[in-house]
Amino acid sequence: MLLLGACQPGPAPETARGLALVPAAGGLDVAGSGGREIGFGRDRLGAIESAAKVTGLRPRAVACAAPGRDAVRFGELEMVFERGAFTGWRTPEGAAGAACGGTV
């Protein structure tokens, strides 16, 4: 229920200045943070809230063709979740971890 509220239109969350998400083999590195990351296995809500703060974008729920998985998008970054945990990402340039199928 909380995630649905997070995917509704509205003002973008406050952006963490000087930070950027960088896709990595084990999740998403937070460039400019001194080594922080949004690693695979992280709780869904925490991963989405962190990504929203870094990107300044609101998540948009997207359909996921893989059974038992769901996804949200921040611009061209798709984050995949399974059983309440962050398990994969995909951008037009690449992917790591679990996938939903389809195109970004």
The first five atom37 places (N, CA, C, CB, O) and aatype in JSON, in Angstrom:
{
  "aatype": [12, 10, 10, 10, 7, 0, 4, 5, 14, 7, 14, 0, 14, 6, 16, 0, 1, 7, 10, 0, 10, 19, 14, 0, 0, 7, 7, 10, 3, 19, 0, 7, 15, 7, 7, 1, 6, 9, 7, 13, 7, 1, 3, 1, 10, 7, 0, 9, 6, 15, 0, 0, 11, 19, 16, 7, 10, 1, 14, 1, 0, 19, 0, 4, 0, 0, 14, 7, 1, 3, 0, 19, 1, 13, 7, 6, 10, 6, 12, 19, 13, 6, 1, 7, 0, 13, 16, 7, 17, 1, 16, 14, 6, 7, 0, 0, 7, 0, 0, 4, 7, 7, 16, 19],
  "atom_mask": [
    [1, 1, 1, 1, 1],
    [1, 1, 1, 1, 1],
    [1, 1, 1, 1, 1],
    [1, 1, 1, 1, 1],
    [1, 1, 1, 0, 1],
    [1, 1, 1, 1, 1],
    [1, 1, 1, 1, 1],
    [1, 1, 1, 1, 1],
    [1, 1, 1, 1, 1],
    [1, 1, 1, 0, 1],
    [1, 1, 1, 1, 1],
    [1, 1, 1, 1, 1],
    [1, 1, 1, 1, 1],
    [1, 1, 1, 1, 1],
    [1, 1, 1, 1, 1],
    [1, 1, 1, 1, 1],
    [1, 1, 1, 1, 1],
    [1, 1, 1, 0, 1],
    [1, 1, 1, 1, 1],
    [1, 1, 1, 1, 1],
    [1, 1, 1, 1, 1],
    [1, 1, 1, 1, 1],
    [1, 1, 1, 1, 1],
    [1, 1, 1, 1, 1],
    [1, 1, 1, 1, 1],
    [1, 1, 1, 0, 1],
    [1, 1, 1, 0, 1],
    [1, 1, 1, 1, 1],
    [1, 1, 1, 1, 1],
    [1, 1, 1, 1, 1],
    [1, 1, 1, 1, 1],
    [1, 1, 1, 0, 1],
    [1, 1, 1, 1, 1],
    [1, 1, 1, 0, 1],
    [1, 1, 1, 0, 1],
    [1, 1, 1, 1, 1],
    [1, 1, 1, 1, 1],
    [1, 1, 1, 1, 1],
    [1, 1, 1, 0, 1],
    [1, 1, 1, 1, 1],
    [1, 1, 1, 0, 1],
    [1, 1, 1, 1, 1],
    [1, 1, 1, 1, 1],
    [1, 1, 1, 1, 1],
    [1, 1, 1, 1, 1],
    [1, 1, 1, 0, 1],
    [1, 1, 1, 1, 1],
    [1, 1, 1, 1, 1],
    [1, 1, 1, 1, 1],
    [1, 1, 1, 1, 1],
    [1, 1, 1, 1, 1],
    [1, 1, 1, 1, 1],
    [1, 1, 1, 1, 1],
    [1, 1, 1, 1, 1],
    [1, 1, 1, 1, 1],
    [1, 1, 1, 0, 1],
    [1, 1, 1, 1, 1],
    [1, 1, 1, 1, 1],
    [1, 1, 1, 1, 1],
    [1, 1, 1, 1, 1],
    [1, 1, 1, 1, 1],
    [1, 1, 1, 1, 1],
    [1, 1, 1, 1, 1],
    [1, 1, 1, 1, 1],
    [1, 1, 1, 1, 1],
    [1, 1, 1, 1, 1],
    [1, 1, 1, 1, 1],
    [1, 1, 1, 0, 1],
    [1, 1, 1, 1, 1],
    [1, 1, 1, 1, 1],
    [1, 1, 1, 1, 1],
    [1, 1, 1, 1, 1],
    [1, 1, 1, 1, 1],
    [1, 1, 1, 1, 1],
    [1, 1, 1, 0, 1],
    [1, 1, 1, 1, 1],
    [1, 1, 1, 1, 1],
    [1, 1, 1, 1, 1],
    [1, 1, 1, 1, 1],
    [1, 1, 1, 1, 1],
    [1, 1, 1, 1, 1],
    [1, 1, 1, 1, 1],
    [1, 1, 1, 1, 1],
    [1, 1, 1, 0, 1],
    [1, 1, 1, 1, 1],
    [1, 1, 1, 1, 1],
    [1, 1, 1, 1, 1],
    [1, 1, 1, 0, 1],
    [1, 1, 1, 1, 1],
    [1, 1, 1, 1, 1],
    [1, 1, 1, 1, 1],
    [1, 1, 1, 1, 1],
    [1, 1, 1, 1, 1],
    [1, 1, 1, 0, 1],
    [1, 1, 1, 1, 1],
    [1, 1, 1, 1, 1],
    [1, 1, 1, 0, 1],
    [1, 1, 1, 1, 1],
    [1, 1, 1, 1, 1],
    [1, 1, 1, 1, 1],
    [1, 1, 1, 0, 1],
    [1, 1, 1, 0, 1],
    [1, 1, 1, 1, 1],
    [1, 1, 1, 1, 1]
  ],
  "atom_positions": [
    [[0.81, -1.17, 0.0], [0.0, 0.0, 0.0], [0.86, 1.26, 0.0], [-0.92, -0.01, 1.18], [0.53, 2.24, -0.66]],
    [[1.95, 1.24, 0.72], [2.83, 2.39, 0.74], [3.44, 2.63, -0.63], [3.91, 2.22, 1.77], [3.6, 3.78, -1.05]],
    [[3.78, 1.56, -1.34], [4.39, 1.72, -2.65], [3.42, 2.37, -3.61], [4.84, 0.37, -3.19], [3.82, 3.22, -4.41]],
    [[2.15, 2.0, -3.55], [1.18, 2.62, -4.45], [1.14, 4.12, -4.24], [-0.21, 2.02, -4.24], [1.06, 4.87, -5.21]],
    [[1.2, 4.56, -3.01], [1.24, 5.98, -2.73], [2.5, 6.61, -3.28], [0.0, 0.0, 0.0], [2.47, 7.75, -3.75]],
    [[3.6, 5.89, -3.24], [4.86, 6.42, -3.74], [4.86, 6.55, -5.26], [6.02, 5.54, -3.3], [5.67, 7.29, -5.81]],
    [[3.96, 5.83, -5.95], [3.94, 5.86, -7.41], [2.89, 6.81, -7.96], [3.69, 4.46, -7.95], [2.71, 6.88, -9.17]],
    [[2.21, 7.54, -7.11], [1.2, 8.48, -7.56], [1.83, 9.78, -8.02], [0.19, 8.75, -6.44], [2.91, 10.15, -7.53]],
    [[1.19, 10.49, -8.95], [1.72, 11.76, -9.39], [1.79, 12.75, -8.24], [0.87, 12.33, -10.53], [1.02, 12.65, -7.28]],
    [[2.69, 13.65, -8.32], [2.84, 14.67, -7.3], [4.21, 15.28, -7.41], [0.0, 0.0, 0.0], [4.97, 14.98, -8.33]],
    [[4.54, 16.16, -6.45], [5.85, 16.8, -6.53], [6.97, 15.78, -6.38], [5.98, 17.88, -5.47], [6.83, 14.8, -5.64]],
    [[8.07, 16.01, -7.05], [9.23, 15.12, -6.95], [9.83, 15.26, -5.56], [10.28, 15.44, -8.04], [9.78, 16.33, -4.96]],
    [[10.42, 14.18, -5.05], [11.07, 14.27, -3.75], [12.28, 15.2, -3.82], [11.49, 12.88, -3.26], [12.81, 15.46, -4.9]],
    [[12.7, 15.67, -2.68], [13.89, 16.52, -2.63], [15.09, 15.72, -3.11], [14.13, 17.07, -1.19], [15.28, 14.57, -2.7]],
    [[15.88, 16.3, -3.96], [17.05, 15.63, -4.53], [18.26, 15.78, -3.61], [17.37, 16.19, -5.92], [18.49, 16.84, -3.03]],
    [[19.02, 14.7, -3.48], [20.28, 14.74, -2.74], [21.32, 15.3, -3.7], [20.69, 13.31, -2.19], [21.81, 14.59, -4.58]],
    [[21.67, 16.56, -3.54], [22.58, 17.25, -4.47], [23.95, 16.58, -4.52], [22.73, 18.71, -4.08], [24.49, 16.14, -3.51]],
    [[24.48, 16.54, -5.74], [25.81, 16.01, -5.94], [25.88, 14.49, -5.99], [0.0, 0.0, 0.0], [26.97, 13.94, -6.08]],
    [[24.73, 13.82, -5.93], [24.71, 12.35, -5.96], [24.12, 11.87, -7.28], [23.91, 11.78, -4.76], [23.33, 12.57, -7.91]],
    [[24.51, 10.67, -7.69], [23.96, 10.05, -8.89], [23.97, 8.54, -8.73], [24.76, 10.48, -10.16], [24.86, 7.99, -8.09]],
    [[22.99, 7.88, -9.32], [22.96, 6.42, -9.32], [23.8, 5.9, -10.47], [21.5, 5.9, -9.42], [23.68, 6.35, -11.61]],
    [[24.66, 4.94, -10.15], [25.53, 4.34, -11.15], [25.3, 2.83, -11.11], [27.04, 4.69, -10.89], [25.61, 2.18, -10.11]],
    [[24.75, 2.25, -12.19], [24.53, 0.81, -12.21], [25.83, 0.04, -11.95], [23.92, 0.39, -13.56], [26.89, 0.39, -12.47]],
    [[25.72, -1.01, -11.14], [26.87, -1.84, -10.78], [26.43, -3.3, -10.74], [27.48, -1.4, -9.41], [25.23, -3.58, -10.72]],
    [[27.37, -4.2, -10.72], [27.06, -5.64, -10.73], [26.21, -6.07, -9.55], [28.35, -6.43, -10.75], [25.4, -6.99, -9.68]],
    [[26.38, -5.45, -8.39], [25.65, -5.84, -7.19], [24.5, -4.94, -6.81], [0.0, 0.0, 0.0], [23.97, -5.05, -5.7]],
    [[24.1, -4.04, -7.71], [23.0, -3.12, -7.43], [23.28, -1.77, -8.05], [0.0, 0.0, 0.0], [23.67, -1.69, -9.21]],
    [[23.07, -0.71, -7.27], [23.3, 0.65, -7.76], [24.25, 1.37, -6.81], [21.97, 1.43, -7.9], [23.96, 1.48, -5.62]],
    [[25.36, 1.84, -7.32], [26.26, 2.65, -6.51], [25.73, 4.06, -6.47], [27.72, 2.61, -7.08], [25.12, 4.54, -7.44]],
    [[25.95, 4.74, -5.35], [25.53, 6.14, -5.22], [26.8, 6.99, -5.33], [24.77, 6.39, -3.85], [27.49, 7.22, -4.34]],
    [[27.08, 7.46, -6.56], [28.28, 8.25, -6.8], [28.19, 9.56, -6.04], [28.47, 8.52, -8.31], [27.14, 10.2, -5.99]],
    [[29.32, 9.95, -5.44], [29.37, 11.2, -4.68], [28.99, 11.04, -3.23], [0.0, 0.0, 0.0], [28.93, 12.02, -2.49]],
    [[28.73, 9.8, -2.79], [28.28, 9.56, -1.42], [29.35, 8.97, -0.51], [27.09, 8.64, -1.44], [29.09, 8.71, 0.66]],
    [[30.53, 8.77, -1.04], [31.58, 8.16, -0.22], [31.45, 6.66, -0.11], [0.0, 0.0, 0.0], [31.89, 6.08, 0.89]],
    [[30.86, 6.01, -1.11], [30.81, 4.55, -1.13], [29.47, 3.92, -0.81], [0.0, 0.0, 0.0], [29.39, 2.7, -0.7]],
    [[28.44, 4.7, -0.64], [27.11, 4.11, -0.37], [26.58, 3.46, -1.63], [26.12, 5.18, 0.14], [26.99, 3.75, -2.75]],
    [[25.63, 2.55, -1.4], [25.02, 1.83, -2.52], [23.6, 1.43, -2.17], [25.85, 0.57, -2.89], [23.2, 1.44, -1.01]],
    [[22.85, 1.09, -3.19], [21.55, 0.46, -3.04], [21.79, -0.95, -3.57], [20.37, 1.23, -3.83], [21.64, -1.21, -4.76]],
    [[22.15, -1.85, -2.68], [22.56, -3.18, -3.07], [21.4, -4.14, -3.26], [0.0, 0.0, 0.0], [20.33, -3.97, -2.68]],
    [[21.63, -5.17, -4.1], [20.64, -6.21, -4.26], [20.35, -6.82, -2.89], [21.11, -7.3, -5.26], [21.26, -7.01, -2.08]],
    [[19.08, -7.11, -2.64], [18.66, -7.65, -1.36], [18.07, -6.59, -0.44], [0.0, 0.0, 0.0], [17.45, -6.92, 0.57]],
    [[18.28, -5.33, -0.78], [17.76, -4.25, 0.06], [16.24, -4.25, 0.02], [18.31, -2.88, -0.38], [15.63, -4.57, -1.01]],
    [[15.63, -3.91, 1.13], [14.19, -3.79, 1.25], [13.62, -2.89, 0.16], [13.81, -3.26, 2.64], [14.18, -1.83, -0.14]],
    [[12.52, -3.31, -0.42], [11.89, -2.6, -1.53], [11.63, -1.13, -1.23], [10.6, -3.28, -1.89], [12.05, -0.26, -1.99]],
    [[10.94, -0.85, -0.13], [10.58, 0.53, 0.18], [11.82, 1.39, 0.38], [9.7, 0.57, 1.43], [11.87, 2.52, -0.11]],
    [[12.82, 0.88, 1.1], [14.05, 1.62, 1.31], [14.79, 1.89, 0.02], [0.0, 0.0, 0.0], [15.34, 2.98, -0.18]],
    [[14.81, 0.89, -0.88], [15.49, 1.06, -2.17], [14.8, 2.12, -3.01], [15.53, -0.28, -2.94], [15.46, 2.96, -3.62]],
    [[13.48, 2.09, -3.04], [12.72, 3.07, -3.82], [12.88, 4.47, -3.24], [11.23, 2.69, -3.87], [13.09, 5.43, -3.98]],
    [[12.78, 4.6, -1.93], [12.94, 5.91, -1.3], [14.33, 6.48, -1.56], [12.68, 5.83, 0.2], [14.46, 7.67, -1.84]],
    [[15.36, 5.65, -1.46], [16.73, 6.11, -1.71], [16.91, 6.54, -3.16], [17.74, 5.02, -1.36], [17.5, 7.59, -3.43]],
    [[16.41, 5.74, -4.1], [16.54, 6.08, -5.51], [15.79, 7.38, -5.82], [16.01, 4.94, -6.39], [16.27, 8.19, -6.61]],
    [[14.63, 7.57, -5.23], [13.86, 8.79, -5.45], [14.62, 10.02, -4.93], [12.49, 8.69, -4.76], [14.63, 11.07, -5.58]],
    [[15.24, 9.87, -3.8], [15.99, 11.0, -3.23], [17.2, 11.34, -4.1], [16.45, 10.67, -1.8], [17.48, 12.52, -4.33]],
    [[17.92, 10.33, -4.57], [19.1, 10.58, -5.39], [18.71, 11.16, -6.75], [19.9, 9.28, -5.59], [19.34, 12.11, -7.21]],
    [[17.69, 10.61, -7.39], [17.33, 11.04, -8.73], [16.45, 12.29, -8.75], [16.62, 9.93, -9.45], [16.45, 13.03, -9.74]],
    [[15.71, 12.53, -7.68], [14.76, 13.63, -7.68], [13.51, 13.32, -8.48], [0.0, 0.0, 0.0], [12.71, 14.21, -8.76]],
    [[13.34, 12.05, -8.85], [12.18, 11.62, -9.63], [11.25, 10.77, -8.79], [12.63, 10.83, -10.87], [11.67, 10.12, -7.83]],
    [[9.98, 10.79, -9.15], [9.01, 9.9, -8.51], [9.02, 8.58, -9.25], [7.59, 10.53, -8.48], [9.11, 8.57, -10.48]],
    [[8.92, 7.46, -8.53], [8.89, 6.16, -9.22], [7.6, 5.98, -9.99], [9.06, 5.02, -8.21], [6.54, 6.48, -9.6]],
    [[7.7, 5.26, -11.08], [6.53, 4.93, -11.89], [6.45, 3.42, -11.98], [6.61, 5.57, -13.32], [7.37, 2.77, -12.47]],
    [[5.35, 2.85, -11.49], [5.18, 1.4, -11.54], [5.07, 0.96, -13.0], [3.92, 0.96, -10.75], [4.42, 1.62, -13.81]],
    [[5.73, -0.16, -13.31], [5.67, -0.72, -14.66], [5.32, -2.2, -14.58], [7.02, -0.52, -15.41], [5.62, -2.87, -13.59]],
    [[4.68, -2.69, -15.62], [4.32, -4.11, -15.67], [5.58, -4.96, -15.78], [3.35, -4.4, -16.85], [6.55, -4.58, -16.44]],
    [[5.54, -6.09, -15.13], [6.68, -7.0, -15.16], [6.18, -8.35, -15.67], [7.35, -7.14, -13.74], [5.28, -8.95, -15.08]],
    [[6.77, -8.83, -16.77], [6.34, -10.07, -17.39], [6.77, -11.31, -16.61], [6.87, -10.16, -18.79], [6.18, -12.38, -16.77]],
    [[7.79, -11.18, -15.76], [8.29, -12.33, -15.0], [7.39, -12.58, -13.79], [9.75, -12.09, -14.54], [7.15, -11.67, -13.0]],
    [[6.88, -13.8, -13.62], [6.01, -14.12, -12.49], [6.71, -13.85, -11.15], [5.56, -15.58, -12.57], [7.89, -14.18, -10.97]],
    [[5.97, -13.25, -10.22], [6.5, -13.01, -8.88], [7.39, -11.8, -8.76], [0.0, 0.0, 0.0], [7.93, -11.53, -7.69]],
    [[7.56, -11.07, -9.84], [8.41, -9.87, -9.82], [7.58, -8.65, -10.18], [9.61, -10.02, -10.79], [6.55, -8.75, -10.85]],
    [[8.04, -7.49, -9.73], [7.44, -6.23, -10.13], [8.55, -5.21, -10.27], [6.37, -5.76, -9.1], [9.69, -5.46, -9.87]],
    [[8.22, -4.07, -10.85], [9.27, -3.09, -11.15], [8.74, -1.68, -11.05], [9.86, -3.34, -12.53], [7.54, -1.42, -11.16]],
    [[9.68, -0.75, -10.85], [9.41, 0.67, -10.92], [10.48, 1.29, -11.8], [9.38, 1.34, -9.5], [11.57, 0.74, -11.97]],
    [[10.14, 2.45, -12.35], [11.07, 3.16, -13.22], [11.33, 4.56, -12.71], [10.55, 3.2, -14.64], [10.42, 5.26, -12.25]],
    [[12.58, 4.95, -12.81], [13.02, 6.32, -12.57], [13.68, 6.74, -13.88], [14.02, 6.44, -11.32], [14.85, 6.43, -14.1]],
    [[12.96, 7.44, -14.73], [13.49, 7.77, -16.05], [13.75, 6.48, -16.81], [0.0, 0.0, 0.0], [12.84, 5.67, -16.99]],
    [[14.99, 6.27, -17.27], [15.33, 5.07, -18.03], [15.82, 3.93, -17.14], [16.39, 5.39, -19.05], [16.09, 2.84, -17.64]],
    [[15.93, 4.16, -15.85], [16.36, 3.12, -14.91], [15.16, 2.33, -14.41], [17.13, 3.73, -13.71], [14.23, 2.9, -13.83]],
    [[15.19, 1.03, -14.65], [14.14, 0.15, -14.15], [14.72, -0.66, -12.99], [13.6, -0.8, -15.28], [15.77, -1.29, -13.12]],
    [[14.04, -0.63, -11.85], [14.45, -1.42, -10.68], [13.46, -2.56, -10.51], [14.5, -0.53, -9.38], [12.25, -2.35, -10.52]],
    [[13.98, -3.78, -10.37], [13.16, -4.99, -10.28], [13.17, -5.5, -8.84], [13.66, -6.09, -11.26], [14.2, -5.46, -8.17]],
    [[12.01, -5.98, -8.39], [11.85, -6.47, -7.01], [11.2, -7.84, -7.01], [11.02, -5.49, -6.18], [10.34, -8.15, -7.84]],
    [[11.62, -8.65, -6.06], [11.03, -9.97, -5.87], [10.96, -10.24, -4.38], [11.87, -11.08, -6.6], [11.94, -10.07, -3.66]],
    [[9.78, -10.66, -3.91], [9.55, -10.96, -2.49], [9.99, -9.8, -1.59], [10.3, -12.23, -2.09], [10.6, -10.02, -0.54]],
    [[9.69, -8.58, -2.01], [9.95, -7.41, -1.18], [11.39, -6.94, -1.16], [0.0, 0.0, 0.0], [11.75, -6.12, -0.31]],
    [[12.23, -7.44, -2.07], [13.64, -7.05, -2.08], [14.07, -6.62, -3.48], [14.52, -8.2, -1.58], [13.56, -7.13, -4.48]],
    [[15.0, -5.69, -3.55], [15.6, -5.21, -4.8], [16.47, -6.33, -5.36], [16.44, -3.91, -4.57], [17.41, -6.78, -4.71]],
    [[16.15, -6.78, -6.58], [16.86, -7.92, -7.14], [17.47, -7.68, -8.53], [15.94, -9.07, -7.22], [18.17, -8.55, -9.04]],
    [[17.22, -6.53, -9.14], [17.78, -6.29, -10.46], [17.55, -4.88, -10.95], [0.0, 0.0, 0.0], [16.71, -4.15, -10.42]],
    [[18.3, -4.5, -11.96], [18.12, -3.21, -12.61], [18.35, -3.39, -14.1], [19.09, -2.14, -12.02], [18.97, -4.35, -14.56]],
    [[17.82, -2.41, -14.84], [18.03, -2.41, -16.28], [17.97, -0.98, -16.79], [16.98, -3.3, -17.0], [17.15, -0.19, -16.33]],
    [[18.84, -0.65, -17.72], [18.85, 0.62, -18.44], [19.03, 0.29, -19.91], [20.0, 1.58, -17.92], [19.26, -0.87, -20.25]],
    [[18.92, 1.27, -20.8], [19.17, 0.96, -22.21], [20.6, 0.46, -22.46], [18.92, 2.2, -23.06], [20.86, -0.21, -23.46]],
    [[21.53, 0.78, -21.55], [22.92, 0.39, -21.73], [23.28, -0.98, -21.16], [23.8, 1.41, -21.12], [24.31, -1.54, -21.52]],
    [[22.46, -1.53, -20.28], [22.8, -2.81, -19.68], [21.84, -3.22, -18.59], [0.0, 0.0, 0.0], [20.83, -2.57, -18.35]],
    [[22.18, -4.34, -17.92], [21.33, -4.88, -16.87], [22.15, -5.75, -15.94], [20.16, -5.68, -17.46], [23.23, -6.23, -16.31]],
    [[21.63, -5.96, -14.73], [22.24, -6.89, -13.77], [21.14, -7.42, -12.86], [23.37, -6.2, -12.93], [20.15, -6.73, -12.6]],
    [[21.32, -8.65, -12.4], [20.35, -9.25, -11.5], [19.11, -9.72, -12.21], [0.0, 0.0, 0.0], [19.15, -10.03, -13.4]],
    [[18.0, -9.78, -11.49], [16.72, -10.26, -12.02], [16.19, -9.31, -13.08], [15.7, -10.42, -10.89], [16.48, -8.11, -13.06]],
    [[15.41, -9.84, -14.0], [14.84, -9.04, -15.08], [13.34, -9.23, -15.16], [15.49, -9.39, -16.41], [12.8, -10.23, -14.69]],
    [[12.67, -8.26, -15.76], [11.23, -8.33, -15.98], [10.88, -8.77, -17.39], [10.6, -6.98, -15.7], [9.82, -9.34, -17.61]],
    [[11.75, -8.52, -18.33], [11.44, -8.76, -19.73], [10.92, -7.48, -20.34], [0.0, 0.0, 0.0], [10.66, -6.51, -19.62]],
    [[10.76, -7.45, -21.62], [10.29, -6.25, -22.31], [11.44, -5.29, -22.57], [0.0, 0.0, 0.0], [12.61, -5.66, -22.5]],
    [[11.09, -4.03, -22.86], [12.1, -3.02, -23.17], [11.99, -1.85, -22.22], [11.97, -2.55, -24.61], [10.91, -1.56, -21.69]],
    [[13.11, -1.16, -22.01], [13.11, 0.04, -21.16], [12.63, 1.19, -21.97], [14.51, 0.33, -20.58], [12.54, 2.31, -21.46]]
  ]
}
